[in-house]
PDB file of C-alpha atoms in Angstrom:
ATOM      1  CA  MET A   1       0.083   0.139   0.165  1.00 96.00           C
ATOM      2  CA  ILE A   2       0.906   3.530  -0.778  1.00 98.00           C
ATOM      3  CA  LEU A   3       0.048   6.081   2.136  1.00 98.00           C
ATOM      4  CA  THR A   4       0.181  10.125   0.831  1.00 98.00           C
ATOM      5  CA  VAL A   5       0.088  12.479   3.501  1.00 98.00           C
ATOM      6  CA  CYS A   6      -1.579  15.901   2.400  1.00 97.00           C
ATOM      7  CA  PRO A   7      -0.824  19.019   5.270  1.00 96.00           C
ATOM      8  CA  SER A   8      -2.350  21.379   3.597  1.00 94.00           C
ATOM      9  CA  PRO A   9      -6.194  20.543   1.295  1.00 95.00           C
ATOM     10  CA  CYS A  10      -7.219  23.482  -0.977  1.00 94.00           C
ATOM     11  CA  ILE A  11     -10.143  24.153  -3.171  1.00 94.00           C
ATOM     12  CA  ASP A  12      -8.951  25.871  -6.717  1.00 90.00           C
ATOM     13  CA  VAL A  13     -12.016  28.328  -8.007  1.00 91.00           C
ATOM     14  CA  ASN A  14     -10.683  29.235 -11.959  1.00 86.00           C
ATOM     15  CA  MET A  15     -12.464  31.477 -13.809  1.00 88.00           C
ATOM     16  CA  GLU A  16     -12.840  32.779 -16.749  1.00 87.00           C
ATOM     17  CA  VAL A  17     -13.850  36.204 -16.963  1.00 88.00           C
ATOM     18  CA  GLU A  18     -14.301  39.174 -20.019  1.00 85.00           C
ATOM     19  CA  SER A  19     -11.976  41.033 -18.533  1.00 83.00           C
ATOM     20  CA  LEU A  20     -11.312  41.717 -15.042  1.00 83.00           C
ATOM     21  CA  SER A  21     -11.210  45.659 -14.250  1.00 81.00           C
ATOM     22  CA  VAL A  22     -10.692  46.180 -10.435  1.00 82.00           C
ATOM     23  CA  GLY A  23     -13.244  48.412  -8.361  1.00 82.00           C
ATOM     24  CA  MET A  24     -15.883  47.285 -11.028  1.00 82.00           C
ATOM     25  CA  SER A  25     -18.536  44.566 -11.255  1.00 87.00           C
ATOM     26  CA  ASN A  26     -16.982  41.368 -13.555  1.00 85.00           C
ATOM     27  CA  LYS A  27     -19.219  38.929 -15.434  1.00 87.00           C
ATOM     28  CA  ILE A  28     -17.913  35.524 -14.922  1.00 89.00           C
ATOM     29  CA  ILE A  29     -17.727  33.487 -18.154  1.00 89.00           C
ATOM     30  CA  SER A  30     -16.854  30.023 -16.927  1.00 88.00           C
ATOM     31  CA  LYS A  31     -16.259  28.887 -13.345  1.00 89.00           C
ATOM     32  CA  ARG A  32     -14.240  25.675 -12.299  1.00 87.00           C
ATOM     33  CA  THR A  33     -13.983  24.072  -8.544  1.00 91.00           C
ATOM     34  CA  PHE A  34     -11.267  21.439  -7.668  1.00 90.00           C
ATOM     35  CA  TYR A  35     -10.984  19.890  -4.225  1.00 93.00           C
ATOM     36  CA  THR A  36      -7.463  19.424  -4.294  1.00 92.00           C
ATOM     37  CA  GLY A  37      -4.286  19.297  -2.617  1.00 94.00           C
ATOM     38  CA  LYS A  38      -0.718  17.716  -4.079  1.00 95.00           C
ATOM     39  CA  ALA A  39      -1.584  14.718  -2.273  1.00 97.00           C
ATOM     40  CA  LEU A  40      -5.324  13.831  -2.496  1.00 97.00           C
ATOM     41  CA  ASN A  41      -4.448  14.586  -6.600  1.00 96.00           C
ATOM     42  CA  VAL A  42      -1.185  12.169  -6.139  1.00 97.00           C
ATOM     43  CA  ALA A  43      -3.448   9.729  -4.620  1.00 98.00           C
ATOM     44  CA  ILE A  44      -6.521   9.638  -6.788  1.00 97.00           C
ATOM     45  CA  GLY A  45      -3.515   8.975  -9.953  1.00 97.00           C
ATOM     46  CA  LEU A  46      -1.986   5.890  -8.067  1.00 98.00           C
ATOM     47  CA  ALA A  47      -6.058   5.067  -7.628  1.00 97.00           C
ATOM     48  CA  ARG A  48      -6.360   5.315 -11.425  1.00 96.00           C
ATOM     49  CA  LEU A  49      -3.362   3.169 -12.288  1.00 97.00           C
ATOM     50  CA  ASN A  50      -4.540   0.615  -9.841  1.00 97.00           C
ATOM     51  CA  ALA A  51      -2.570   0.698  -7.653  1.00 97.00           C
ATOM     52  CA  ARG A  52      -3.432   0.021  -3.421  1.00 97.00           C
ATOM     53  CA  VAL A  53      -3.344   3.740  -1.343  1.00 98.00           C
ATOM     54  CA  PHE A  54      -4.853   5.333   0.963  1.00 98.00           C
ATOM     55  CA  ALA A  55      -4.687   8.983   1.401  1.00 98.00           C
ATOM     56  CA  THR A  56      -4.541  11.277   5.295  1.00 98.00           C
ATOM     57  CA  GLY A  57      -3.550  14.480   6.425  1.00 98.00           C
ATOM     58  CA  PHE A  58      -5.790  17.149   7.352  1.00 97.00           C
ATOM     59  CA  MET A  59      -8.915  18.544   6.743  1.00 97.00           C
ATOM     60  CA  TYR A  60     -11.393  21.127   7.981  1.00 96.00           C
ATOM     61  CA  GLU A  61     -15.152  20.948   9.712  1.00 95.00           C
ATOM     62  CA  GLU A  62     -16.515  24.207   7.139  1.00 93.00           C
ATOM     63  CA  ASN A  63     -15.911  23.416   3.792  1.00 93.00           C
ATOM     64  CA  GLY A  64     -14.056  19.880   3.901  1.00 94.00           C
ATOM     65  CA  ARG A  65     -17.082  17.532   3.140  1.00 95.00           C
ATOM     66  CA  GLN A  66     -16.814  17.358  -0.791  1.00 95.00           C
ATOM     67  CA  PHE A  67     -13.066  16.565  -0.207  1.00 97.00           C
ATOM     68  CA  GLU A  68     -14.823  13.204   0.772  1.00 96.00           C
ATOM     69  CA  TYR A  69     -17.112  12.422  -1.781  1.00 95.00           C
ATOM     70  CA  GLU A  70     -14.470  13.259  -4.551  1.00 94.00           C
ATOM     71  CA  LEU A  71     -12.464  11.268  -2.932  1.00 97.00           C
ATOM     72  CA  HIS A  72     -14.602   8.164  -2.381  1.00 96.00           C
ATOM     73  CA  ARG A  73     -15.686   8.734  -6.277  1.00 94.00           C
ATOM     74  CA  GLU A  74     -12.606   7.753  -6.840  1.00 95.00           C
ATOM     75  CA  GLY A  75     -12.049   4.739  -4.839  1.00 96.00           C
ATOM     76  CA  VAL A  76      -9.636   5.903  -2.438  1.00 98.00           C
ATOM     77  CA  PRO A  77      -9.375   5.041   0.903  1.00 98.00           C
ATOM     78  CA  TYR A  78      -8.798   8.114   4.096  1.00 98.00           C
ATOM     79  CA  SER A  79      -9.136   8.992   6.812  1.00 98.00           C
ATOM     80  CA  PHE A  80      -8.338  12.805   8.198  1.00 98.00           C
ATOM     81  CA  VAL A  81      -7.588  14.640  11.162  1.00 98.00           C
ATOM     82  CA  TRP A  82     -10.541  17.764  11.059  1.00 97.00           C
ATOM     83  CA  ASN A  83     -10.097  20.714  12.737  1.00 96.00           C
ATOM     84  CA  GLU A  84     -12.221  23.407  12.894  1.00 93.00           C
ATOM     85  CA  GLY A  85     -12.117  26.350  10.373  1.00 93.00           C
ATOM     86  CA  ARG A  86     -12.270  26.365   6.196  1.00 93.00           C
ATOM     87  CA  VAL A  87     -10.306  24.815   3.968  1.00 95.00           C
ATOM     88  CA  ARG A  88      -8.268  27.743   2.050  1.00 93.00           C
ATOM     89  CA  GLU A  89     -10.009  28.940  -1.185  1.00 93.00           C
ATOM     90  CA  ASN A  90      -7.856  29.982  -3.862  1.00 90.00           C
ATOM     91  CA  TYR A  91      -9.134  32.060  -6.682  1.00 90.00           C
ATOM     92  CA  LYS A  92      -7.787  32.542 -10.265  1.00 86.00           C
ATOM     93  CA  PHE A  93      -8.955  35.084 -12.991  1.00 88.00           C
ATOM     94  CA  ILE A  94      -7.891  34.432 -16.504  1.00 84.00           C
ATOM     95  CA  ASP A  95      -9.177  37.203 -18.773  1.00 84.00           C
ATOM     96  CA  ASN A  96      -9.647  37.760 -22.400  1.00 79.00           C
ATOM     97  CA  LYS A  97      -5.471  38.399 -23.048  1.00 74.00           C
ATOM     98  CA  SER A  98      -4.571  35.179 -21.284  1.00 71.00           C
ATOM     99  CA  MET A  99      -3.749  37.135 -18.383  1.00 79.00           C
ATOM    100  CA  LEU A 100      -3.905  35.037 -15.414  1.00 79.00           C
ATOM    101  CA  THR A 101      -4.747  36.965 -11.755  1.00 87.00           C
ATOM    102  CA  GLU A 102      -4.655  34.656  -8.790  1.00 86.00           C
ATOM    103  CA  VAL A 103      -5.801  35.322  -5.435  1.00 89.00           C
ATOM    104  CA  ASP A 104      -4.183  32.881  -2.450  1.00 87.00           C
ATOM    105  CA  ASP A 105      -6.274  31.891   0.458  1.00 88.00           C
ATOM    106  CA  VAL A 106      -3.893  31.140   3.620  1.00 84.00           C
ATOM    107  CA  SER A 107      -5.472  27.869   5.945  1.00 82.00           C
ATOM    108  CA  SER A 108      -6.671  28.042   9.339  1.00 86.00           C
ATOM    109  CA  GLU A 109      -4.586  27.328  12.247  1.00 90.00           C
ATOM    110  CA  VAL A 110      -3.683  23.052  12.587  1.00 95.00           C
ATOM    111  CA  SER A 111      -3.390  23.337  16.592  1.00 95.00           C
ATOM    112  CA  LEU A 112      -0.026  21.521  18.338  1.00 95.00           C
ATOM    113  CA  GLN A 113      -2.767  18.889  19.781  1.00 96.00           C
ATOM    114  CA  LYS A 114      -3.578  18.119  16.288  1.00 97.00           C
ATOM    115  CA  GLN A 115      -0.401  17.950  14.772  1.00 97.00           C
ATOM    116  CA  GLU A 116       0.159  15.241  16.868  1.00 97.00           C
ATOM    117  CA  GLU A 117      -2.616  13.599  15.721  1.00 98.00           C
ATOM    118  CA  LEU A 118      -2.035  13.076  12.472  1.00 98.00           C
ATOM    119  CA  LEU A 119       1.538  12.017  13.475  1.00 98.00           C
ATOM    120  CA  ARG A 120      -0.223   8.836  15.566  1.00 98.00           C
ATOM    121  CA  LEU A 121      -2.422   8.171  12.448  1.00 98.00           C
ATOM    122  CA  ILE A 122       0.402   7.738  10.322  1.00 98.00           C
ATOM    123  CA  SER A 123       2.768   5.490  12.585  1.00 97.00           C
ATOM    124  CA  GLN A 124      -0.973   3.292  12.737  1.00 97.00           C
ATOM    125  CA  LEU A 125      -1.426   3.763   8.382  1.00 97.00           C
ATOM    126  CA  SER A 126       1.819   2.974   7.649  1.00 95.00           C
ATOM    127  CA  GLU A 127       3.076   0.157   9.315  1.00 93.00           C
ATOM    128  CA  LYS A 128       2.009  -2.278   6.618  1.00 88.00           C
ATOM    129  CA  CYS A 129       2.944   0.745   3.912  1.00 94.00           C
ATOM    130  CA  ASP A 130       5.005  -0.378   1.170  1.00 96.00           C
ATOM    131  CA  ALA A 131       5.810   3.466   0.936  1.00 98.00           C
ATOM    132  CA  ILE A 132       4.661   6.886   1.889  1.00 98.00           C
ATOM    133  CA  ILE A 133       4.290  10.419   0.151  1.00 98.00           C
ATOM    134  CA  VAL A 134       3.973  13.833   1.352  1.00 98.00           C
ATOM    135  CA  ALA A 135       3.557  16.607  -0.625  1.00 97.00           C
ATOM    136  CA  GLY A 136       2.423  20.279  -0.617  1.00 93.00           C
ATOM    137  CA  GLY A 137       2.674  22.969   1.517  1.00 92.00           C
ATOM    138  CA  LEU A 138       1.755  23.177   5.020  1.00 94.00           C
ATOM    139  CA  ALA A 139      -1.313  25.037   7.052  1.00 88.00           C
ATOM    140  CA  LYS A 140      -0.962  28.515   9.190  1.00 84.00           C
ATOM    141  CA  GLY A 141       1.068  27.886  12.273  1.00 82.00           C
ATOM    142  CA  MET A 142       2.843  24.933  11.405  1.00 93.00           C
ATOM    143  CA  THR A 143       7.131  24.744  10.774  1.00 96.00           C
ATOM    144  CA  ALA A 144       9.313  23.367   8.080  1.00 97.00           C
ATOM    145  CA  ASP A 145      10.053  20.265  10.235  1.00 97.00           C
ATOM    146  CA  TYR A 146       6.887  18.954  10.220  1.00 98.00           C
ATOM    147  CA  TYR A 147       7.751  16.926   7.478  1.00 98.00           C
ATOM    148  CA  SER A 148      10.306  15.312   8.924  1.00 97.00           C
ATOM    149  CA  LYS A 149       7.997  14.533  11.785  1.00 98.00           C
ATOM    150  CA  ILE A 150       5.690  13.236   9.502  1.00 98.00           C
ATOM    151  CA  LEU A 151       8.266  10.778   7.581  1.00 98.00           C
ATOM    152  CA  LYS A 152       9.964   9.656  11.005  1.00 97.00           C
ATOM    153  CA  ALA A 153       6.364   8.887  11.940  1.00 97.00           C
ATOM    154  CA  ALA A 154       6.810   6.034   9.157  1.00 97.00           C
ATOM    155  CA  PRO A 155       9.095   2.751   9.597  1.00 96.00           C
ATOM    156  CA  PRO A 156      12.670   3.088   7.887  1.00 95.00           C
ATOM    157  CA  GLU A 157      11.613   0.365   5.570  1.00 95.00           C
ATOM    158  CA  ALA A 158       8.624   2.359   4.166  1.00 97.00           C
ATOM    159  CA  ILE A 159       9.962   4.295   0.679  1.00 98.00           C
ATOM    160  CA  ARG A 160       9.757   7.952   0.845  1.00 98.00           C
ATOM    161  CA  ILE A 161       8.423  10.575  -1.852  1.00 98.00           C
ATOM    162  CA  VAL A 162       8.825  14.460  -1.351  1.00 98.00           C
ATOM    163  CA  ASP A 163       6.830  16.641  -3.695  1.00 97.00           C
ATOM    164  CA  THR A 164       7.474  20.429  -1.833  1.00 97.00           C
ATOM    165  CA  GLU A 165      10.362  23.146  -2.011  1.00 96.00           C
ATOM    166  CA  CYS A 166      12.723  25.230  -0.002  1.00 97.00           C
ATOM    167  CA  ASP A 167      12.918  24.748   4.267  1.00 97.00           C
ATOM    168  CA  ARG A 168      10.207  22.070   4.215  1.00 97.00           C
ATOM    169  CA  LEU A 169      12.569  19.544   1.474  1.00 97.00           C
ATOM    170  CA  ASN A 170      15.387  20.445   3.544  1.00 97.00           C
ATOM    171  CA  GLU A 171      13.730  18.871   6.543  1.00 97.00           C
ATOM    172  CA  ALA A 172      12.312  15.631   4.551  1.00 97.00           C
ATOM    173  CA  LEU A 173      15.871  15.488   3.164  1.00 97.00           C
ATOM    174  CA  LYS A 174      16.998  14.492   6.759  1.00 96.00           C
ATOM    175  CA  CYS A 175      15.478  11.896   6.813  1.00 95.00           C
ATOM    176  CA  GLY A 176      16.727   9.998   3.646  1.00 94.00           C
ATOM    177  CA  VAL A 177      14.301   9.812   0.865  1.00 98.00           C
ATOM    178  CA  LYS A 178      14.037   7.647  -2.198  1.00 98.00           C
ATOM    179  CA  LEU A 179      12.622  10.315  -4.609  1.00 98.00           C
ATOM    180  CA  VAL A 180      11.868  14.118  -4.490  1.00 98.00           C
ATOM    181  CA  LYS A 181      10.206  15.795  -7.696  1.00 98.00           C
ATOM    182  CA  PRO A 182      10.323  19.923  -8.082  1.00 96.00           C
ATOM    183  CA  ASN A 183      10.038  21.558 -10.427  1.00 95.00           C
ATOM    184  CA  LEU A 184      12.807  24.306 -12.275  1.00 95.00           C
ATOM    185  CA  ASP A 185      11.065  26.898 -10.411  1.00 95.00           C
ATOM    186  CA  GLU A 186      10.924  25.038  -7.041  1.00 96.00           C
ATOM    187  CA  LEU A 187      14.357  23.882  -7.018  1.00 97.00           C
ATOM    188  CA  GLU A 188      15.900  27.492  -8.018  1.00 96.00           C
ATOM    189  CA  ARG A 189      13.838  28.503  -4.607  1.00 97.00           C
ATOM    190  CA  THR A 190      15.632  26.191  -2.793  1.00 97.00           C
ATOM    191  CA  ILE A 191      18.975  26.573  -3.967  1.00 96.00           C
ATOM    192  CA  HIS A 192      18.626  30.379  -3.493  1.00 95.00           C
ATOM    193  CA  ARG A 193      19.519  31.109  -7.306  1.00 95.00           C
ATOM    194  CA  LYS A 194      18.860  30.982 -10.749  1.00 95.00           C
ATOM    195  CA  ILE A 195      19.598  28.026 -12.728  1.00 94.00           C
ATOM    196  CA  SER A 196      20.806  28.897 -16.223  1.00 90.00           C
ATOM    197  CA  SER A 197      22.401  26.513 -18.148  1.00 91.00           C
ATOM    198  CA  LYS A 198      21.865  22.300 -18.478  1.00 91.00           C
ATOM    199  CA  GLN A 199      24.901  22.207 -16.412  1.00 93.00           C
ATOM    200  CA  ASP A 200      24.202  24.189 -13.789  1.00 95.00           C
ATOM    201  CA  MET A 201      20.227  22.190 -13.398  1.00 95.00           C
ATOM    202  CA  LEU A 202      22.401  18.889 -12.803  1.00 96.00           C
ATOM    203  CA  LYS A 203      24.757  20.711 -10.149  1.00 96.00           C
ATOM    204  CA  ALA A 204      21.123  21.667  -8.501  1.00 97.00           C
ATOM    205  CA  CYS A 205      19.982  18.198  -8.634  1.00 98.00           C
ATOM    206  CA  TYR A 206      23.519  16.669  -7.309  1.00 98.00           C
ATOM    207  CA  GLU A 207      22.769  19.111  -4.193  1.00 97.00           C
ATOM    208  CA  ILE A 208      20.160  18.455  -3.846  1.00 98.00           C
ATOM    209  CA  LEU A 209      21.018  14.632  -3.950  1.00 98.00           C
ATOM    210  CA  ASP A 210      23.774  14.965  -1.318  1.00 97.00           C
ATOM    211  CA  LYS A 211      21.699  16.968   1.325  1.00 97.00           C
ATOM    212  CA  GLY A 212      20.158  12.868   1.479  1.00 97.00           C
ATOM    213  CA  ALA A 213      18.026  12.136  -1.551  1.00 98.00           C
ATOM    214  CA  GLU A 214      18.323   9.677  -3.739  1.00 98.00           C
ATOM    215  CA  CYS A 215      16.897  10.488  -6.691  1.00 98.00           C
ATOM    216  CA  VAL A 216      15.835  13.645  -8.490  1.00 98.00           C
ATOM    217  CA  LEU A 217      13.186  13.813 -10.983  1.00 98.00           C
ATOM    218  CA  LEU A 218      12.933  17.248 -12.123  1.00 98.00           C
ATOM    219  CA  SER A 219       9.872  18.908 -13.615  1.00 96.00           C
ATOM    220  CA  LEU A 220      10.399  20.679 -16.828  1.00 94.00           C
ATOM    221  CA  GLY A 221       7.010  21.270 -18.008  1.00 88.00           C
ATOM    222  CA  LYS A 222       6.321  21.630 -21.626  1.00 87.00           C
ATOM    223  CA  LYS A 223      10.561  20.207 -22.083  1.00 92.00           C
ATOM    224  CA  GLY A 224       9.532  17.034 -20.457  1.00 94.00           C
ATOM    225  CA  ALA A 225      11.755  15.805 -17.387  1.00 97.00           C
ATOM    226  CA  VAL A 226      15.153  15.182 -16.715  1.00 97.00           C
ATOM    227  CA  ILE A 227      16.229  12.628 -13.592  1.00 98.00           C
ATOM    228  CA  THR A 228      19.079  11.626 -11.837  1.00 98.00           C
ATOM    229  CA  ASP A 229      20.702   9.104  -9.164  1.00 97.00           C
ATOM    230  CA  GLY A 230      24.161  10.893  -9.476  1.00 96.00           C
ATOM    231  CA  SER A 231      25.357   8.414 -11.502  1.00 96.00           C
ATOM    232  CA  LYS A 232      23.058   8.031 -14.596  1.00 97.00           C
ATOM    233  CA  SER A 233      20.805  11.306 -15.908  1.00 97.00           C
ATOM    234  CA  TYR A 234      18.457  11.450 -17.869  1.00 98.00           C
ATOM    235  CA  HIS A 235      16.075  13.307 -20.253  1.00 97.00           C
ATOM    236  CA  CYS A 236      12.498  12.755 -21.523  1.00 97.00           C
ATOM    237  CA  LYS A 237      10.335  15.374 -24.059  1.00 93.00           C
ATOM    238  CA  SER A 238       7.348  15.140 -24.026  1.00 90.00           C
ATOM    239  CA  VAL A 239       4.611  15.339 -26.672  1.00 84.00           C
ATOM    240  CA  ASN A 240       2.420  18.314 -27.777  1.00 79.00           C
ATOM    241  CA  VAL A 241      -0.873  18.153 -26.744  1.00 72.00           C
ATOM    242  CA  ALA A 242      -3.646  20.251 -26.508  1.00 56.00           C
ATOM    243  CA  MET A 243      -3.043  22.049 -22.889  1.00 56.00           C
ATOM    244  CA  ASN A 244      -6.778  22.599 -20.861  1.00 52.00           C
ATOM    245  CA  SER A 245      -5.604  22.423 -18.382  1.00 60.00           C
ATOM    246  CA  THR A 246      -2.293  22.508 -15.488  1.00 63.00           C
ATOM    247  CA  VAL A 247      -4.139  20.931 -12.408  1.00 66.00           C
ATOM    248  CA  GLY A 248      -2.338  18.435 -11.254  1.00 68.00           C
ATOM    249  CA  ALA A 249       0.033  17.764 -13.565  1.00 86.00           C
ATOM    250  CA  GLY A 250       3.083  17.916 -11.534  1.00 92.00           C
ATOM    251  CA  ASP A 251       1.082  15.512  -9.229  1.00 95.00           C
ATOM    252  CA  GLY A 252       0.438  13.259 -12.011  1.00 95.00           C
ATOM    253  CA  MET A 253       3.748  12.883 -12.488  1.00 97.00           C
ATOM    254  CA  VAL A 254       4.477  12.149  -9.094  1.00 98.00           C
ATOM    255  CA  ALA A 255       1.539   9.258  -9.317  1.00 98.00           C
ATOM    256  CA  ALA A 256       3.503   7.640 -12.310  1.00 98.00           C
ATOM    257  CA  ALA A 257       6.542   7.902 -11.331  1.00 98.00           C
ATOM    258  CA  ALA A 258       6.302   6.031  -7.593  1.00 98.00           C
ATOM    259  CA  ASN A 259       3.954   3.726  -8.953  1.00 98.00           C
ATOM    260  CA  ALA A 260       6.741   2.305 -11.517  1.00 98.00           C
ATOM    261  CA  LEU A 261       9.696   3.145  -8.348  1.00 98.00           C
ATOM    262  CA  LEU A 262       7.453   0.616  -6.401  1.00 97.00           C
ATOM    263  CA  LYS A 263       6.822  -1.846  -9.515  1.00 97.00           C
ATOM    264  CA  GLY A 264      10.553  -2.189  -9.600  1.00 97.00           C
ATOM    265  CA  GLY A 265      11.209   0.004 -12.554  1.00 97.00           C
ATOM    266  CA  SER A 266      14.468   1.464 -13.621  1.00 97.00           C
ATOM    267  CA  LEU A 267      15.515   5.249 -14.243  1.00 98.00           C
ATOM    268  CA  LYS A 268      14.183   5.146 -17.821  1.00 97.00           C
ATOM    269  CA  ASP A 269      11.016   3.656 -16.559  1.00 98.00           C
ATOM    270  CA  ILE A 270      10.260   6.136 -13.709  1.00 98.00           C
ATOM    271  CA  LEU A 271      11.081   9.374 -15.790  1.00 98.00           C
ATOM    272  CA  ARG A 272       8.903   8.126 -19.179  1.00 98.00           C
ATOM    273  CA  CYS A 273       5.698   7.305 -16.518  1.00 98.00           C
ATOM    274  CA  GLY A 274       6.022  10.384 -15.025  1.00 97.00           C
ATOM    275  CA  VAL A 275       6.312  12.464 -17.932  1.00 97.00           C
ATOM    276  CA  ALA A 276       3.248  10.354 -19.948  1.00 96.00           C
ATOM    277  CA  ALA A 277       1.081  11.069 -16.817  1.00 95.00           C
ATOM    278  CA  GLY A 278       2.610  14.927 -16.320  1.00 94.00           C
ATOM    279  CA  THR A 279       1.503  15.665 -19.733  1.00 93.00           C
ATOM    280  CA  ALA A 280      -1.868  12.970 -20.044  1.00 93.00           C
ATOM    281  CA  ALA A 281      -2.790  15.651 -16.594  1.00 90.00           C
ATOM    282  CA  VAL A 282      -2.878  18.612 -18.830  1.00 85.00           C
ATOM    283  CA  THR A 283      -5.421  16.947 -21.778  1.00 84.00           C
ATOM    284  CA  LEU A 284      -8.163  17.406 -19.214  1.00 73.00           C
ATOM    285  CA  PRO A 285      -9.978  20.435 -18.493  1.00 67.00           C
ATOM    286  CA  ASP A 286     -12.503  19.556 -15.798  1.00 65.00           C
ATOM    287  CA  SER A 287     -10.239  16.541 -13.772  1.00 69.00           C
ATOM    288  CA  ILE A 288      -7.243  17.220 -11.058  1.00 75.00           C
ATOM    289  CA  SER A 289      -5.436  13.724 -12.518  1.00 85.00           C
ATOM    290  CA  PHE A 290      -5.192  12.209 -15.780  1.00 90.00           C
ATOM    291  CA  MET A 291      -6.973   9.272 -17.242  1.00 92.00           C
ATOM    292  CA  LYS A 292      -5.223   5.669 -17.244  1.00 94.00           C
ATOM    293  CA  ASP A 293      -5.721   5.675 -21.384  1.00 94.00           C
ATOM    294  CA  LYS A 294      -4.597   8.720 -22.563  1.00 94.00           C
ATOM    295  CA  TYR A 295      -1.625   8.320 -20.747  1.00 95.00           C
ATOM    296  CA  GLU A 296      -0.744   4.571 -21.867  1.00 96.00           C
ATOM    297  CA  GLU A 297      -1.156   6.119 -25.403  1.00 95.00           C
ATOM    298  CA  ILE A 298       1.184   9.516 -24.088  1.00 95.00           C
ATOM    299  CA  LEU A 299       3.652   6.265 -22.881  1.00 96.00           C
ATOM    300  CA  SER A 300       4.238   4.488 -25.546  1.00 94.00           C
ATOM    301  CA  SER A 301       5.237   7.645 -28.159  1.00 94.00           C
ATOM    302  CA  LEU A 302       8.001   8.859 -25.426  1.00 95.00           C
ATOM    303  CA  THR A 303      11.911   7.957 -25.814  1.00 94.00           C
ATOM    304  CA  VAL A 304      14.388   8.890 -23.433  1.00 95.00           C
ATOM    305  CA  GLU A 305      18.276  10.079 -24.128  1.00 96.00           C
ATOM    306  CA  GLU A 306      20.696  10.074 -21.368  1.00 95.00           C
ATOM    307  CA  ILE A 307      22.998  13.389 -20.937  1.00 90.00           C
TER     308      ILE A 307
END
């Protein structure tokens, strides 16, 4: 079983408007609401690949029940630590010039008591798990070392996979992590410098390896992804598809890469599967993950080259 831990769920509200004028009334052309959170998206992706998965994390009383419905619909079993307050809501406005304006919310605070409760739950749930995946940000009032506390709550033999950045990633790496999956912006923020060449990109990945990761899967958006374990490095180009939404693309990559890793796949296999899932996810306008048939179609067309 794979256990996914979501410390900070969110509701993404994407709205298309004719124009966005501050201080004036604006009419919505279309609206899509996603009940999301990186580790929850990963769980859904794993379920669509027929992997055994269980989701946990924090949830909030006022507006969190819809998440249960979405996970139930996807066949993902779950158990949350419930808190007072609301799941944070992020608003994205896209106008007729394709300009994106974002307004991001802050989650309700999680008490120390609730934080300890989740760690106990993770310890119980992970007793028989093969892997634990932790992804995303943290709730208000939480410190970066909670990532290391989550990973330490799992048994030492469980494979650890992490998708986060900056101090949270550095804390996770102290525990030893099998696979990390930053994108280029997240990697730059973590190492505190811009990456301007392929050599610098690999150097940055090696820095993450030196801190405790065994493998880095670096998402490059439309350009695909790179994977390295310090000895071998590979690049997989994506394929051209109609892009309808970027919601959950990186999480789909984590899901498929984790599934390949747990099946004993090589670095090339992990990379190809990750790129296929991330690419398949962007073709769907109303989903936070990919469809398996589209994933398999794209997977069959991908090639990997050593760098």
